Amino acid sequence: MSHIAVQVRGLGKRYRIGVQRRATSRGSRLANTLLAPFDYLRTSLSPPSEAETLWALRDVSFDVQDGEVLGIVGRNGAGKSTLLKILSQITEPTTGEAVIYGRVGSLLEVGTGFHQELTGRENVYMNGAILGMSKREIDSKFAEIVDFAGVERFIDTQVKRYSSGMKVRLAFAVAAHLEPELLVVDEVLAVGDAEFQRKCLGKMENFADGGRTVLFVSHNMSAVTRLCSRAIFLEQGLKVMEGTPTEVVAAYLDSARSVGAERVWDLASAPGAAELKLLSVRLVDAADQNLVVARVDQPAALQMTYLVAEPGLTFRCSARFHTQGIVAFATLEPNETTHPRPGVYQARVGLPANLLSEGEYTISLSFFTSQGRKAHWLTESDVIAFQTSDPLNGDSARGDYAEKLGGVVRPKLTWDKTYVGPTPPAGGVNGR
Amino acid sequence: MGVRLTEQLSPRAAPLSARPKIVIRASNGWGRLQLGDLWRFRELLWFLTLRDIKARHRQSALGPLWFILKPLINMVIFSFVFGRLANLPSEGVPYPIFTYTALIPWTYFQSAATMAVGSLVQRMDIISKIYFPRLLIPASAVLSNLVDLAMSLAVLVGMMLFYDVPFRPALLTLPLFVLFAAAVGLAVGLWGATLAVKYRDVVLGVTFALQAWMFLTPVAYSATLVEGRWQWLYQANPMYWVIEGWRWAVLGAGQPPTPAMLAPLAVVLLLLVAGAYIFRRSERSIVDLL
């Protein structure tokens, strides 16, 4: 028997975006500055024109039952955070209505609702008070919260001295332990180590088992598929899909394929040395199209372009793939190569299907030589980041197994099972 | 692999009937003031106030001394400049205690108003992440400054003993004048905080305006210095009545309260209520304006 925990009907949010008047001369810039107050008055009194408005969220409706974990996926700017902000009562909707049965605990982005000047302890009590808890209730949860967040040593330190990881850990611990009926979580898994992410996911699961409800925004598709009971997909403020996490994630990944996890530099800002500059790095699929989310069951490639200014420069390229706080693997050109003439070169390293595991990878590059005058021409950490996702279609290394599967690589290995012989007599195989 | 990484089950969610029902929709027009929220969140108000006090003096070498230092330093400066150099009359009372008596409510009003005006912008880190009635923020600024006022009162008692000022029954009316000052401070704070979200220059502007306001109020000098034909305008200032009320209650000098103070009081209350409505109205879009 379940009740509706959240009911969202036709929710929309319009933002007014400033249309900046272009200043053509110093005189008109001065005029603009002087006229600014009048301009302001004009814009605030008249209804916004079409060009000045942006619908961050349009006519979104859905229901969430008690004990459900609803995943919300979509690209940046799709309206996910706006939706969570409205449900957390941080901002008002322009249209529509949402009804929530119960208290809302929210964890919006990194940093959360902490008073920077106060200590961790004081912030825990303040957040509790905001949720309407008495001091006694918070007292009884306090030890558990601190323990979960792993910040015992810093609990009497001002929050502004916390690392972002510590802030998120404490914030999550507070939001989850103060037991609101609805927990709203935005991208908590972007920060913090793997261990803590596991704890968070466990806590959210636990939360739902207790009949509470979780709304969960994440770019981590494997977390969405694993944790959520249902998911919605937002695109440009519209709900374009609602369904099982697997369906929704697959649709999202399909739509995300053409947007790039790439970095491109212009010459002025390009990293490297005078002799060698990195121009671009991108993750591409087999057809050289940019990828943001790579499917673990399909090949991909890392493509780099760089500018060589000195003829005859000799070095090799290498890349390290980081995930879950460790180096998953490193790859490098087997030989140092000479670049005979100045100009732009491209290096490409293919990643076979069924190599990467699910999760987020960041890539560090190093172009170096072990011979000659300079060892490292270029060392760049975290040049690009991308997600990998398992389509759960049965073709990847996980086959038809849908639960959590660890590891930083996920090769598809061959398994053999053969019948060896009849059941050995009592006493066991070795007992002859 | 299938091990649940959970330590223990959370208690079951509360039954539906025991849960608050939150309806979120665009509010039209002016809406209600919902002062009940202030009561419902009183624990939070108390907490914010306490934290305000703590956070204010954290990381300062003199720490709690700052509670009393502001009016005290001003008293020393004023006593030297206006009392000694300019030799301003002080209605037969020693100038230091004459000005200090006025500086206590003035400093309270000034700090409360300044803090309240800047409070929304300053506490954006919390406002943009958690919901609670925003009114609590300027309210806590006005409340937390009461501590400074109380500390300064202790110094005043010391000065009264030193200057042999008798303790008059009129002292019992002081809380009323404190309330009056709090109302003016909160009114300024509500209007200022609302505007400051849109225009950051308001915070600075208010600081200067308050400085000018102080010289239009008999803090450093006696109200008797103002020409009779301007007194009607001079007395339209609500802080005139607060300051003179304090002088009257503590020193037996200055202007005793008369029915004439009811007009400025009414204006302040009107501005306070209007300010609360304006504040309530803008609180819905505060986050979007940042």
Short mmCIF file of C-alpha atoms in Angstrom, two decimals, chain A residues 3 13 15 40 66 86 88-94 96-102 108 110 112-117 122 125-127 130 135 161 179 181 198 202 205-206 209-210 212 401 404, chain B residues 1 4-14 16 19-27 41 43-44 47-48 51 54-55 58-59 123 125-132 198-199 284 287-288:
data_model
loop_
_atom_site.label_atom_id
_atom_site.label_comp_id
_atom_site.label_asym_id
_atom_site.label_seq_id
_atom_site.Cartn_x
_atom_site.Cartn_y
_atom_site.Cartn_z
CA HIS A 3 0.77 6.86 -0.94
CA LYS A 13 9.79 28.26 -14.44
CA TYR A 15 13.76 33.22 -16.02
CA TYR A 40 15.82 48.72 -15.13
CA ASP A 66 6.33 6.62 -0.97
CA ILE A 86 11.47 24.49 -6.82
CA SER A 88 13.08 22.49 -2.14
CA GLN A 89 11.21 25.81 -2.03
CA ILE A 90 14.35 27.75 -2.86
CA THR A 91 12.64 29.39 -5.78
CA GLU A 92 9.04 29.69 -6.90
CA PRO A 93 7.59 28.17 -10.02
CA THR A 94 6.09 30.48 -12.63
CA GLY A 96 1.89 24.86 -12.12
CA GLU A 97 1.98 23.37 -8.69
CA ALA A 98 3.73 20.76 -6.62
CA VAL A 99 2.37 19.09 -3.52
CA ILE A 100 4.73 17.36 -1.16
CA TYR A 101 3.60 15.26 1.78
CA GLY A 102 6.29 15.58 4.39
CA LEU A 108 21.64 20.99 -3.80
CA VAL A 110 28.28 21.27 -3.71
CA THR A 112 24.96 23.14 0.42
CA GLY A 113 23.28 25.18 3.08
CA PHE A 114 26.22 25.75 5.33
CA HIS A 115 27.05 28.91 7.16
CA GLN A 116 30.70 29.31 6.24
CA GLU A 117 31.68 31.06 9.47
CA GLU A 122 26.94 24.33 14.63
CA TYR A 125 22.32 21.93 14.52
CA MET A 126 21.32 24.77 12.25
CA ASN A 127 20.30 22.43 9.46
CA ILE A 130 15.70 24.37 9.58
CA LYS A 135 17.80 20.15 19.82
CA ARG A 161 38.12 25.49 6.08
CA GLU A 179 15.07 11.90 8.27
CA GLU A 181 10.18 12.25 4.23
CA ARG A 198 29.03 3.79 -2.04
CA GLY A 202 23.57 2.63 0.33
CA GLU A 205 18.57 2.79 -0.82
CA ASN A 206 18.03 2.36 2.86
CA ASP A 209 13.29 0.93 2.11
CA GLY A 210 12.01 2.88 5.10
CA ARG A 212 10.77 7.53 2.34
CA TYR A 401 23.64 -9.25 -14.30
CA LYS A 404 26.66 -3.42 -8.77
CA MET B 1 28.68 -8.40 -4.72
CA ARG B 4 23.85 -4.00 0.83
CA LEU B 5 26.14 -1.33 2.14
CA THR B 6 23.72 -0.11 4.72
CA GLU B 7 24.34 -0.21 8.40
CA GLN B 8 20.79 -0.25 9.70
CA LEU B 9 17.35 0.52 8.49
CA SER B 10 16.02 3.99 9.02
CA PRO B 11 12.86 4.10 11.02
CA ARG B 12 9.76 3.99 8.87
CA ALA B 13 8.51 7.20 7.42
CA ALA B 14 5.83 8.93 9.44
CA LEU B 16 0.70 10.34 5.96
CA ARG B 19 3.24 14.78 7.80
CA PRO B 20 3.06 18.39 6.79
CA LYS B 21 1.57 19.02 3.39
CA ILE B 22 3.59 21.50 1.39
CA VAL B 23 1.96 23.13 -1.59
CA ILE B 24 4.30 24.90 -3.94
CA ARG B 25 2.84 27.22 -6.53
CA ALA B 26 3.38 30.65 -7.97
CA SER B 27 1.99 33.17 -5.56
CA PHE B 41 10.59 28.35 13.32
CA GLU B 43 13.98 27.43 17.48
CA LEU B 44 15.75 28.31 14.25
CA PHE B 47 19.69 29.45 16.76
CA LEU B 48 20.45 31.96 14.02
CA ARG B 51 25.16 31.92 15.83
CA LYS B 54 29.19 33.86 17.95
CA ALA B 55 30.22 34.25 14.34
CA ARG B 58 35.07 34.82 16.03
CA GLN B 59 38.61 35.35 14.82
CA ARG B 123 23.64 34.71 3.85
CA ASP B 125 25.13 30.59 0.81
CA ILE B 126 22.32 29.31 2.97
CA ILE B 127 19.41 30.97 1.23
CA SER B 128 20.23 29.45 -2.12
CA LYS B 129 20.34 25.96 -0.68
CA ILE B 130 17.74 25.54 2.03
CA TYR B 131 14.25 26.84 2.54
CA PHE B 132 13.12 28.57 5.69
CA LYS B 198 18.66 43.96 -6.51
CA TYR B 199 21.14 46.74 -6.00
CA ARG B 284 10.19 34.36 -3.51
CA VAL B 287 17.40 33.47 -5.42
CA ASP B 288 16.65 34.23 -9.06
#
